């Protein structure tokens, strides 16, 4: 049931990564639900419309909560269901919306369903919940096929019978501790309808759906060798970089574990579950799929409302590529009546304040660490990040922000090896650093222990010693700070209703410039080094100080049209 308002079409949605947002319980240097509830007013002040929480469910935390052992409870490290209810109430009192993460592709190996499957006979109903298969080779000693895990290493693990003899293999597209469910099984579908209703009944406004391109695997699980350039998070259809795949190229090869056509019947089903509820509940797909025209299938009118635009995220800071991806995005999403989304950072990618100044190729998920080539210059990264954000927030559609980007936080590159926790790091024997560098607890107060993250001074990943200037209280009210730039951009975005507007290209600015008009605002982004002459107009927002009538390099300006 919709009432015609459709808040999600233009919403700015702020991603909270619970373990790194705020440690309200003050126990272990890990963020929690109480910490979120306490700090929500800061997000109202920032000016966002909604929050999305990464998983806080019962979990052994082998993949930071994306390994769920109970979908309908809160892990004690984050609090209780009562803490969730208190947070949900506060979110809504403050006029925000609440989206939670749903992880349907796999469970934790500690989930009761998987434990029961392991304890049951081959061919049993319990085993049929997951993807158990006999091995190949003379004695089943080889995996059922050649698929690799997204985190590195084989996608199959062999089980051991209680008497110590080897048994069947099970599929895990991610870590060994994350067995894939079998979505061909109606029992699995029924469980997830119940899980959706559990959280909808508690008042959530929607779900961010993890690995929404992976649930259905091709019949027979055929062997597949991905092209050499694919990014690690699956790379969607092919590696997403460096070229943006044109919408016309719909025939790009599809791995047998991603983007199978029949996955859509699941989202049609969920769409109808959400329709049982009032209040415009939404589904947002985390689907690494290219081209955008194919991704748009996830947001057809009877499926999901939104899909993350990773093509946009992966576009280099170069005006021709930016113009192209914006065009392709608007074309693809508009063709199915959905809003485009825009995103620059999340918990799986190098923070854009560092990524946009990398000088060596860095496939998604590999991360950067002390030995990485092409490390970014911090000042350049921040300058480009501010310009890129100012461009993004002027685009029509819905935008996602990742906690800490409003502070201009860089990726933490020099984390000590022994502090790293991403399974990618372990599964590749340290060859890929993984995603910990964007997950370091965020700084609130320059002078407090752990920068105000929690009262104990502890933090589950070490915070850099030079983060005082990034702390929220050091930027609050300081004109020109990154925090104040975000606040101003969000206020103007609301005032001019840019999210519901359009983008009309303005020609004549040269190759290094992205220039368009969205309603009453003219947006000019200079991705090059040479200065650009500005038209006469009142400056509403500038990502850096402007020269007299001049737009410097790596700077974005909003002018009153
Ligand atoms: C998604 C999540 C990522 C997680 C993976 C497996 O891509 O964003 O953090 O590791 O799924 O659940």
Coordinates of C-alpha atoms and ligand atoms in Angstrom, one line a residue:
X1 CA 0.0 0.0 0.0
X2 CA 1.5 3.3 -0.9
X3 CA 0.1 6.7 -0.2
X4 CA 1.8 8.4 -3.2
X5 CA 4.5 10.0 -1.2
X6 CA 7.2 7.5 -2.0
X7 CA 9.9 8.9 0.4
X8 CA 12.6 6.6 -0.9
X9 CA 12.7 8.1 -4.4
X10 CA 14.7 11.1 -3.2
X11 CA 15.9 10.0 0.3
X12 CA 19.4 10.4 1.6
X13 CA 20.1 7.3 3.5
X14 CA 22.9 7.1 6.0
X15 CA 24.6 3.7 6.6
X16 CA 25.4 2.9 10.2
X17 CA 28.0 0.2 10.7
X18 CA 26.9 -0.7 14.2
X19 CA 30.2 -2.1 15.5
X20 CA 32.0 1.1 14.6
X21 CA 29.4 3.9 15.2
X22 CA 29.2 4.4 18.9
X23 CA 29.9 2.2 22.0
X24 CA 27.0 3.1 24.2
X25 CA 27.2 0.0 26.5
X26 CA 30.8 0.9 27.2
X27 CA 32.0 -2.6 27.5
X28 CA 34.3 -3.9 24.8
X29 CA 35.2 -1.2 22.3
X30 CA 32.4 -2.4 20.0
X31 CA 29.6 -0.2 18.9
X32 CA 26.0 -1.2 19.8
X33 CA 22.4 -0.3 19.5
X34 CA 22.4 1.9 22.7
X35 CA 25.2 3.9 21.2
X36 CA 23.2 4.4 18.0
X37 CA 20.1 5.6 19.9
X38 CA 22.1 8.1 21.9
X39 CA 23.8 9.6 18.8
X40 CA 20.8 9.8 16.5
X41 CA 20.3 13.5 17.0
X42 CA 23.7 14.1 15.2
X43 CA 22.2 12.5 12.1
X44 CA 19.1 14.7 12.3
X45 CA 21.4 17.7 12.5
X46 CA 23.3 16.4 9.5
X47 CA 20.0 16.3 7.6
X48 CA 19.6 12.7 6.4
X49 CA 16.2 11.1 5.8
X50 CA 16.8 7.5 6.8
X51 CA 19.4 5.2 8.4
X52 CA 20.4 1.7 7.2
X53 CA 21.9 -0.5 9.8
X54 CA 24.4 -3.3 8.8
X55 CA 23.7 -6.6 10.6
X56 CA 23.2 -6.6 14.4
X57 CA 21.8 -10.1 14.6
X58 CA 23.0 -13.1 16.6
X59 CA 26.3 -14.0 14.9
X60 CA 29.7 -15.5 15.6
X61 CA 31.0 -12.4 13.8
X62 CA 33.2 -14.3 11.4
X63 CA 32.2 -11.8 8.7
X64 CA 31.3 -8.9 11.0
X65 CA 27.7 -10.0 11.3
X66 CA 27.1 -11.0 7.7
X67 CA 27.1 -14.5 9.1
X68 CA 23.8 -14.7 10.8
X69 CA 23.0 -17.4 13.4
X70 CA 19.5 -16.1 14.4
X71 CA 17.7 -13.7 12.1
X72 CA 15.2 -12.8 14.7
X73 CA 17.4 -11.7 17.6
X74 CA 20.0 -9.2 18.5
X75 CA 23.6 -10.3 19.3
X76 CA 24.5 -9.6 22.9
X77 CA 27.5 -7.6 21.7
X78 CA 25.0 -5.1 20.2
X79 CA 22.3 -5.3 23.0
X80 CA 18.8 -6.9 23.1
X81 CA 15.6 -6.8 21.2
X82 CA 14.4 -4.3 23.8
X83 CA 17.4 -2.1 22.8
X84 CA 16.3 -2.5 19.2
X85 CA 12.8 -1.4 20.0
X86 CA 14.0 1.6 21.9
X87 CA 16.2 2.6 18.9
X88 CA 13.4 2.0 16.4
X89 CA 11.1 4.2 18.5
X90 CA 13.7 7.0 18.7
X91 CA 14.5 6.8 15.0
X92 CA 10.8 7.4 14.2
X93 CA 10.3 10.1 16.9
X94 CA 13.1 12.0 15.2
X95 CA 11.3 11.8 11.9
X96 CA 13.8 9.4 10.3
X97 CA 13.2 6.0 8.6
X98 CA 14.9 2.8 9.5
X99 CA 16.2 0.2 7.1
X100 CA 17.8 -3.1 8.3
X101 CA 20.1 -5.5 6.6
X102 CA 18.8 -8.9 5.4
X103 CA 21.3 -11.6 4.6
X104 CA 19.4 -14.3 2.7
X105 CA 22.1 -15.9 0.5
X106 CA 23.8 -17.7 3.4
X107 CA 23.6 -18.2 7.1
X108 CA 26.3 -18.7 9.7
X109 CA 27.5 -22.3 10.0
X110 CA 26.4 -21.9 13.6
X111 CA 22.8 -21.3 12.6
X112 CA 20.5 -24.1 13.9
X113 CA 19.4 -24.9 10.4
X114 CA 23.0 -25.7 9.4
X115 CA 23.9 -27.5 12.6
X116 CA 20.8 -29.7 12.0
X117 CA 21.8 -30.3 8.4
X118 CA 25.2 -31.4 9.4
X119 CA 23.8 -33.8 12.0
X120 CA 21.3 -35.3 9.5
X121 CA 21.8 -37.9 6.8
X122 CA 22.8 -37.1 3.3
X123 CA 19.7 -36.5 1.2
X124 CA 17.6 -35.5 4.3
X125 CA 15.2 -32.6 4.4
X126 CA 17.6 -30.8 6.7
X127 CA 20.4 -31.0 4.2
X128 CA 18.1 -29.8 1.5
X129 CA 18.1 -26.3 3.1
X130 CA 21.7 -25.8 1.9
X131 CA 23.8 -26.7 -1.1
X132 CA 25.3 -30.1 -0.1
X133 CA 26.8 -32.1 -3.0
X134 CA 28.9 -35.2 -3.4
X135 CA 32.5 -34.5 -4.4
X136 CA 34.1 -35.5 -7.7
X137 CA 37.2 -37.7 -8.2
X138 CA 37.5 -41.4 -7.4
X139 CA 36.4 -41.0 -3.8
X140 CA 34.7 -37.7 -3.8
X141 CA 38.0 -36.0 -2.7
X142 CA 37.6 -33.1 -5.2
X143 CA 35.0 -30.3 -4.9
X144 CA 31.8 -30.6 -6.9
X145 CA 32.9 -27.8 -9.3
X146 CA 35.6 -25.2 -9.8
X147 CA 33.9 -22.1 -8.2
X148 CA 36.0 -19.8 -6.1
X149 CA 34.8 -18.0 -3.0
X150 CA 34.5 -14.2 -3.3
X151 CA 36.9 -13.9 -0.3
X152 CA 39.5 -16.2 -2.0
X153 CA 40.0 -19.9 -2.0
X154 CA 37.5 -22.6 -3.1
X155 CA 33.8 -22.1 -2.6
X156 CA 33.3 -25.6 -1.3
X157 CA 34.2 -27.2 2.1
X158 CA 34.0 -30.9 2.8
X159 CA 32.1 -32.1 5.8
X160 CA 33.5 -34.7 8.2
X161 CA 31.2 -37.5 9.6
X162 CA 31.2 -38.0 13.4
X163 CA 33.4 -41.1 12.9
X164 CA 36.0 -38.9 11.2
X165 CA 35.5 -40.1 7.6
X166 CA 35.0 -37.4 5.0
X167 CA 31.5 -36.7 3.7
X168 CA 29.7 -34.4 1.3
X169 CA 30.8 -30.9 0.3
X170 CA 28.8 -27.7 0.9
X171 CA 28.8 -24.5 -1.1
X172 CA 29.8 -21.1 0.4
X173 CA 30.2 -18.3 -2.0
X174 CA 31.8 -16.3 0.8
X175 CA 33.6 -17.6 3.9
X176 CA 33.6 -21.3 5.0
X177 CA 31.5 -20.2 7.9
X178 CA 28.8 -18.8 5.5
X179 CA 27.0 -21.8 3.9
X180 CA 24.7 -20.9 1.0
X181 CA 21.0 -21.6 1.4
X182 CA 19.2 -23.5 -1.4
X183 CA 16.6 -21.0 -2.6
X184 CA 15.0 -23.7 -4.8
X185 CA 13.6 -25.1 -1.6
X186 CA 10.2 -23.7 -0.7
X187 CA 10.9 -24.3 3.0
X188 CA 13.7 -21.7 2.8
X189 CA 11.4 -19.2 1.1
X190 CA 8.8 -19.7 3.8
X191 CA 11.4 -19.0 6.5
X192 CA 12.3 -15.7 5.0
X193 CA 8.8 -14.5 4.6
X194 CA 8.5 -15.0 8.3
X195 CA 11.7 -13.1 8.9
X196 CA 10.6 -10.2 6.8
X197 CA 7.3 -10.1 8.8
X198 CA 9.1 -10.3 12.1
X199 CA 11.0 -7.0 11.4
X200 CA 8.1 -5.4 9.5
X201 CA 5.9 -6.0 12.6
X202 CA 8.6 -4.3 14.7
X203 CA 8.3 -1.2 12.6
X204 CA 11.2 -1.2 10.1
X205 CA 10.7 0.8 7.0
X206 CA 12.6 -1.7 4.8
X207 CA 15.5 -3.9 4.1
X208 CA 18.9 -3.6 2.4
X209 CA 19.2 -7.1 0.8
X210 CA 22.7 -8.6 0.9
X211 CA 24.0 -10.3 -2.2
X212 CA 20.7 -9.8 -3.9
X213 CA 22.1 -11.2 -7.2
X214 CA 23.3 -14.5 -5.7
X215 CA 20.4 -16.5 -4.3
X216 CA 19.7 -18.7 -7.4
X217 CA 22.4 -20.7 -9.0
X218 CA 22.4 -22.1 -12.5
X219 CA 20.9 -25.7 -12.7
X220 CA 23.6 -28.3 -12.5
X221 CA 26.1 -25.9 -11.0
X222 CA 28.4 -25.8 -14.0
X223 CA 32.1 -25.0 -13.9
X224 CA 33.0 -21.3 -14.5
X225 CA 36.2 -19.4 -14.9
X226 CA 35.7 -15.7 -14.4
X227 CA 37.6 -13.2 -16.6
X228 CA 40.9 -12.1 -15.1
X229 CA 39.8 -8.6 -14.2
X230 CA 36.8 -9.3 -12.0
X231 CA 36.6 -7.4 -8.7
X232 CA 36.4 -9.6 -5.6
X233 CA 32.8 -8.9 -4.4
X234 CA 31.7 -10.9 -7.3
X235 CA 32.4 -8.2 -9.9
X236 CA 28.8 -8.5 -10.9
X237 CA 28.6 -9.8 -14.4
X238 CA 32.2 -8.9 -15.3
X239 CA 34.7 -6.8 -13.5
X240 CA 33.2 -3.3 -13.2
X241 CA 36.3 -1.4 -13.9
X242 CA 37.7 0.5 -15.6
X243 CA 35.1 0.8 -18.4
X244 CA 31.5 1.4 -17.6
X245 CA 29.5 -1.2 -19.6
X246 CA 27.0 0.4 -21.9
X247 CA 23.3 -0.4 -21.3
X248 CA 23.1 -1.9 -24.7
X249 CA 25.6 -4.6 -23.8
X250 CA 23.1 -6.8 -22.1
X251 CA 24.7 -10.0 -23.2
X252 CA 27.8 -9.8 -21.0
X253 CA 28.6 -13.3 -19.7
X254 CA 26.7 -14.3 -16.5
X255 CA 28.5 -16.5 -14.0
X256 CA 26.3 -19.4 -12.9
X257 CA 26.1 -18.0 -9.4
X258 CA 25.2 -14.4 -10.1
X259 CA 22.2 -12.7 -11.6
X260 CA 20.2 -15.8 -12.6
X261 CA 16.9 -14.8 -14.1
X262 CA 14.8 -16.8 -11.6
X263 CA 16.1 -14.7 -8.6
X264 CA 13.4 -12.2 -9.6
X265 CA 10.5 -14.3 -8.5
X266 CA 11.8 -14.1 -5.0
X267 CA 11.7 -10.3 -5.0
X268 CA 8.2 -10.3 -6.5
X269 CA 7.2 -12.5 -3.6
X270 CA 8.8 -10.2 -1.1
X271 CA 7.2 -7.2 -2.7
X272 CA 3.8 -8.6 -2.0
X273 CA 4.8 -9.3 1.6
X274 CA 5.8 -5.7 2.0
X275 CA 2.5 -4.6 0.5
X276 CA 0.7 -6.2 3.4
X277 CA 2.0 -3.3 5.4
X278 CA 1.2 0.3 5.3
X279 CA 3.8 3.1 5.4
X280 CA 5.8 2.6 2.2
X281 CA 8.2 -0.2 3.1
X282 CA 11.1 -0.7 0.8
X283 CA 13.7 -3.2 -0.5
X284 CA 17.1 -2.2 -1.7
X285 CA 19.3 -4.6 -3.6
X286 CA 22.9 -5.0 -3.0
X287 CA 23.5 -6.5 -6.5
X288 CA 26.9 -6.2 -8.2
X289 CA 25.5 -6.4 -11.7
X290 CA 26.4 -4.7 -14.9
X291 CA 25.3 -3.1 -17.2
X292 CA 22.9 -0.8 -15.4
X293 CA 20.1 -1.8 -17.7
X294 CA 20.4 -5.3 -16.3
X295 CA 20.6 -4.0 -12.7
X296 CA 17.3 -2.2 -13.4
X297 CA 15.5 -5.5 -13.5
X298 CA 15.9 -5.6 -9.7
X299 CA 13.7 -2.5 -9.5
X300 CA 10.9 -3.2 -11.8
X301 CA 7.6 -2.0 -10.4
X302 CA 6.7 -5.4 -8.8
X303 CA 10.2 -6.1 -7.3
X304 CA 12.4 -3.9 -5.2
X305 CA 12.3 -0.1 -4.8
X306 CA 16.0 0.6 -5.0
X307 CA 19.3 -1.0 -6.1
X308 CA 22.8 0.3 -5.2
X309 CA 24.5 2.0 -8.1
X310 CA 27.9 0.4 -7.9
X311 CA 28.7 1.4 -11.5
X312 CA 28.6 4.9 -10.2
X313 CA 30.7 4.1 -7.1
X314 CA 33.4 2.5 -9.3
X315 CA 33.6 5.3 -11.8
X316 CA 36.9 7.2 -11.7
X317 CA 37.0 10.9 -11.0
X318 CA 37.1 11.9 -14.6
X319 CA 34.4 14.0 -16.2
X320 CA 33.7 12.0 -19.4
X321 CA 33.3 8.8 -17.4
X322 CA 31.1 10.6 -14.8
X323 CA 28.8 12.0 -17.5
X324 CA 28.5 8.6 -19.1
X325 CA 27.6 6.8 -15.9
X326 CA 25.1 9.4 -14.9
X327 CA 23.4 9.2 -18.3
X328 CA 23.4 5.4 -18.3
X329 CA 22.0 5.4 -14.7
X330 CA 19.2 7.8 -15.4
X331 CA 18.3 6.0 -18.6
X332 CA 18.3 2.5 -17.0
X333 CA 16.4 3.3 -13.9
X334 CA 13.9 5.7 -15.5
X335 CA 13.1 3.0 -18.1
X336 CA 11.5 0.9 -15.3
X337 CA 10.1 3.8 -13.3
X338 CA 12.6 3.6 -10.5
X339 CA 14.7 6.3 -9.0
X340 CA 18.5 6.1 -9.6
X341 CA 20.6 5.7 -6.5
X342 CA 24.1 7.1 -6.0
X343 CA 26.7 6.0 -3.6
X344 CA 30.4 6.6 -3.1
X345 CA 31.4 4.7 0.0
X346 CA 30.3 1.7 2.1
X347 CA 31.7 -0.9 4.4
X348 CA 33.1 -3.0 1.5
X349 CA 35.1 -0.4 -0.4
X350 CA 38.0 1.8 0.1
X351 CA 36.6 5.1 1.5
X352 CA 36.2 7.6 -1.3
X353 CA 38.4 10.2 0.4
X354 CA 41.3 7.7 -0.3
X355 CA 40.0 5.8 -3.3
X356 CA 39.7 8.8 -5.6
X357 CA 43.4 9.5 -5.2
X358 CA 44.7 6.0 -5.7
X359 CA 47.3 5.8 -8.4
X360 CA 47.4 2.0 -8.9
X361 CA 44.6 -0.4 -9.8
X362 CA 42.8 -1.6 -6.7
X363 CA 40.0 -4.2 -7.3
X364 CA 37.0 -3.8 -5.0
X365 CA 37.4 -5.8 -1.8
X366 CA 41.2 -6.0 -1.9
X367 CA 41.7 -2.9 0.3
X368 CA 44.9 -1.0 0.8
X369 CA 47.6 -1.6 3.3
X370 CA 51.2 -0.7 4.1
X371 CA 52.6 -2.6 1.1
X372 CA 50.0 -1.6 -1.5
X373 CA 51.2 0.2 -4.6
X374 CA 49.8 3.6 -5.6
X375 CA 48.8 4.9 -2.1
X376 CA 46.8 8.1 -2.1
X377 CA 47.9 11.5 -1.2
X378 CA 45.5 12.4 1.7
X379 CA 44.9 16.1 0.8
X380 CA 44.1 15.3 -2.8
X381 CA 41.8 12.4 -1.8
X382 CA 39.8 14.6 0.5
X383 CA 39.6 17.4 -2.0
X384 CA 38.3 15.1 -4.7
X385 CA 36.0 13.4 -2.2
X386 CA 34.4 16.7 -1.2
X387 CA 33.9 17.6 -4.9
X388 CA 32.5 14.1 -5.7
X389 CA 30.1 14.3 -2.9
X390 CA 28.9 17.8 -3.8
X391 CA 28.3 16.4 -7.3
X392 CA 26.5 13.3 -6.1
X393 CA 24.2 15.2 -3.7
X394 CA 22.9 17.4 -6.5
X395 CA 21.8 14.4 -8.7
X396 CA 18.1 13.4 -8.9
X397 CA 17.3 10.2 -7.0
X398 CA 18.3 8.7 -3.7
X399 CA 21.8 8.9 -2.2
X400 CA 23.6 6.7 0.2
X401 CA 26.2 8.0 2.7
X402 CA 28.5 5.8 4.8
X403 CA 29.2 6.8 8.3
X404 CA 32.3 8.9 8.7
X405 CA 32.4 10.2 5.1
X406 CA 30.7 13.4 6.4
X407 CA 33.8 13.8 8.5
X408 CA 36.1 13.3 5.4
X409 CA 37.6 10.2 7.0
X410 CA 40.3 8.5 4.9
X411 CA 40.8 4.8 4.7
X412 CA 43.1 3.5 7.5
X413 CA 46.0 2.1 5.6
X414 CA 48.5 1.2 8.3
X415 CA 46.4 -1.1 10.5
X416 CA 48.7 -3.6 12.2
X417 CA 48.4 -7.1 10.6
X418 CA 47.4 -8.6 13.9
X419 CA 44.4 -6.3 14.2
X420 CA 42.9 -7.2 10.8
X421 CA 39.6 -9.2 11.0
X422 CA 38.2 -9.4 7.4
X423 CA 38.0 -13.0 6.3
X424 CA 39.5 -11.8 3.0
X425 CA 42.8 -11.2 4.8
X426 CA 42.9 -14.7 6.2
X427 CA 41.6 -16.6 3.1
X428 CA 44.2 -15.0 0.9
X429 CA 47.1 -15.3 3.5
X430 CA 47.4 -11.6 3.7
X431 CA 47.7 -11.1 -0.1
X432 CA 44.5 -9.0 0.0
X433 CA 44.2 -6.6 2.9
X434 CA 40.4 -6.6 2.7
X435 CA 37.9 -4.1 4.1
X436 CA 39.0 -3.3 7.7
X437 CA 40.5 0.0 6.7
X438 CA 37.0 1.6 6.1
X439 CA 35.5 0.0 9.2
X440 CA 37.6 1.8 12.0
X441 CA 35.4 3.3 14.7
X442 CA 34.5 6.9 13.9
X443 CA 35.7 9.9 15.9
X444 CA 33.1 12.1 17.7
X445 CA 35.2 14.1 20.1
X446 CA 38.7 15.3 19.4
X447 CA 39.8 15.3 23.1
X448 CA 38.1 12.2 24.4
X449 CA 39.5 8.7 24.7
X450 CA 38.8 6.7 21.5
X451 CA 37.7 10.1 20.1
X452 CA 34.5 9.7 22.0
X453 CA 33.6 6.4 20.4
X454 CA 33.0 4.9 23.8
X455 CA 33.7 5.6 27.4
X456 CA 36.4 2.9 27.9
X457 CA 38.9 4.3 25.3
X458 CA 38.8 0.9 23.6
X459 CA 38.1 0.4 20.0
X460 CA 37.9 -3.0 18.2
X461 CA 40.1 -1.8 15.4
X462 CA 42.8 0.7 16.4
X463 CA 42.1 4.4 15.5
X464 CA 44.9 6.4 14.0
X465 CA 46.7 8.9 16.3
X466 CA 46.1 11.8 14.0
X467 CA 42.3 11.8 13.8
X468 CA 41.6 14.8 16.1
X469 CA 40.8 17.1 13.1
X470 CA 38.3 14.7 11.8
X471 CA 36.3 14.5 15.0
X472 CA 32.7 15.7 14.7
X473 CA 33.1 18.2 17.5
X474 CA 36.2 19.7 15.8
X475 CA 34.2 20.3 12.6
X476 CA 30.8 21.3 14.0
X477 CA 30.0 24.9 13.3
X478 CA 33.4 25.4 11.5
X479 CA 32.7 27.0 8.2
X480 CA 34.2 25.1 5.3
X481 CA 34.7 21.9 7.3
X482 CA 33.6 18.7 5.6
X483 CA 30.8 18.2 8.1
X484 CA 29.4 21.7 7.4
X485 CA 29.7 21.2 3.7
X486 CA 27.6 18.0 3.9
X487 CA 25.1 19.8 6.1
X488 CA 24.8 22.7 3.8
X489 CA 24.5 20.4 0.7
X490 CA 21.8 18.4 2.4
X491 CA 19.8 21.5 3.4
X492 CA 20.0 23.0 -0.1
X493 CA 19.1 19.6 -1.6
X494 CA 15.9 19.6 0.5
X495 CA 15.1 23.2 -0.1
X496 CA 15.3 22.8 -3.9
X497 CA 14.0 19.3 -3.9
X498 CA 16.9 18.2 -6.0
X499 CA 16.2 14.5 -5.3
X500 CA 13.0 14.8 -7.3
X501 CA 14.5 17.0 -10.0
X502 CA 16.3 16.1 -13.2
X503 CA 19.7 16.7 -14.8
X504 CA 19.9 18.8 -17.9
X505 CA 23.4 18.9 -19.3
X506 CA 25.0 22.2 -19.8
X507 CA 27.4 22.2 -22.8
X508 CA 30.5 24.3 -23.4
X509 CA 32.5 23.7 -20.3
X510 CA 35.2 21.4 -21.8
X511 CA 36.1 17.8 -21.3
X512 CA 37.1 17.9 -17.6
X513 CA 33.8 19.4 -16.4
X514 CA 30.5 17.9 -15.4
X515 CA 27.9 20.6 -15.7
X516 CA 24.1 20.3 -15.4
X517 CA 21.1 22.1 -14.2
X518 CA 18.7 20.5 -11.6
X519 CA 15.7 22.9 -11.2
X520 CA 16.9 26.1 -9.6
X521 CA 20.5 24.9 -9.1
X522 CA 23.4 24.9 -11.6
X523 CA 26.1 22.3 -10.7
X524 CA 29.6 22.5 -12.1
X525 CA 32.2 20.0 -11.2
X526 CA 35.8 20.4 -12.4
X527 CA 37.6 17.0 -12.3
X528 CA 40.7 18.4 -14.0
X529 CA 43.6 20.5 -12.9
X530 CA 43.1 23.7 -15.0
X531 CA 40.7 26.4 -13.6
X532 CA 37.4 26.9 -15.2
X533 CA 35.6 30.2 -15.6
X534 CA 32.3 30.4 -13.8
X535 CA 29.1 32.0 -15.1
X536 CA 27.7 34.8 -13.1
X537 CA 25.5 33.5 -10.3
X538 CA 25.0 33.3 -6.6
X539 CA 27.2 30.6 -5.0
X540 CA 25.1 28.3 -2.9
X541 CA 27.8 25.7 -2.2
X542 CA 31.4 25.2 -3.0
X543 CA 33.5 22.2 -2.1
X544 CA 36.6 24.4 -1.8
X545 CA 37.2 28.2 -1.7
X546 CA 36.7 29.7 -5.2
X547 CA 38.9 32.2 -6.9
X548 CA 37.2 35.3 -8.3
X549 CA 34.8 33.9 -10.8
X550 CA 37.0 30.9 -11.1
X551 CA 36.4 27.2 -10.3
X552 CA 39.7 25.6 -9.3
X553 CA 40.6 22.0 -10.1
X554 CA 38.9 19.1 -8.2
X555 CA 36.2 21.4 -7.0
X556 CA 32.4 21.4 -7.4
X557 CA 30.2 24.5 -7.1
X558 CA 26.4 24.9 -6.9
X559 CA 25.0 28.2 -8.3
X560 CA 21.5 29.6 -8.2
X561 CA 20.3 29.2 -11.8
Ligands
LIG1 C1 27.8 -8.2 1.2 C2 28.2 -7.4 2.4 C3 29.6 -7.8 2.8 C4 29.6 -9.3 3.1 C5 29.1 -10.1 2.0 C6 28.7 -11.5 2.5 O1 28.5 -8.0 0.0 O2 28.1 -6.0 2.1 O3 30.1 -7.0 3.8 O4 30.9 -9.7 3.5 O5 27.9 -9.6 1.5 O6 27.6 -11.5 3.3

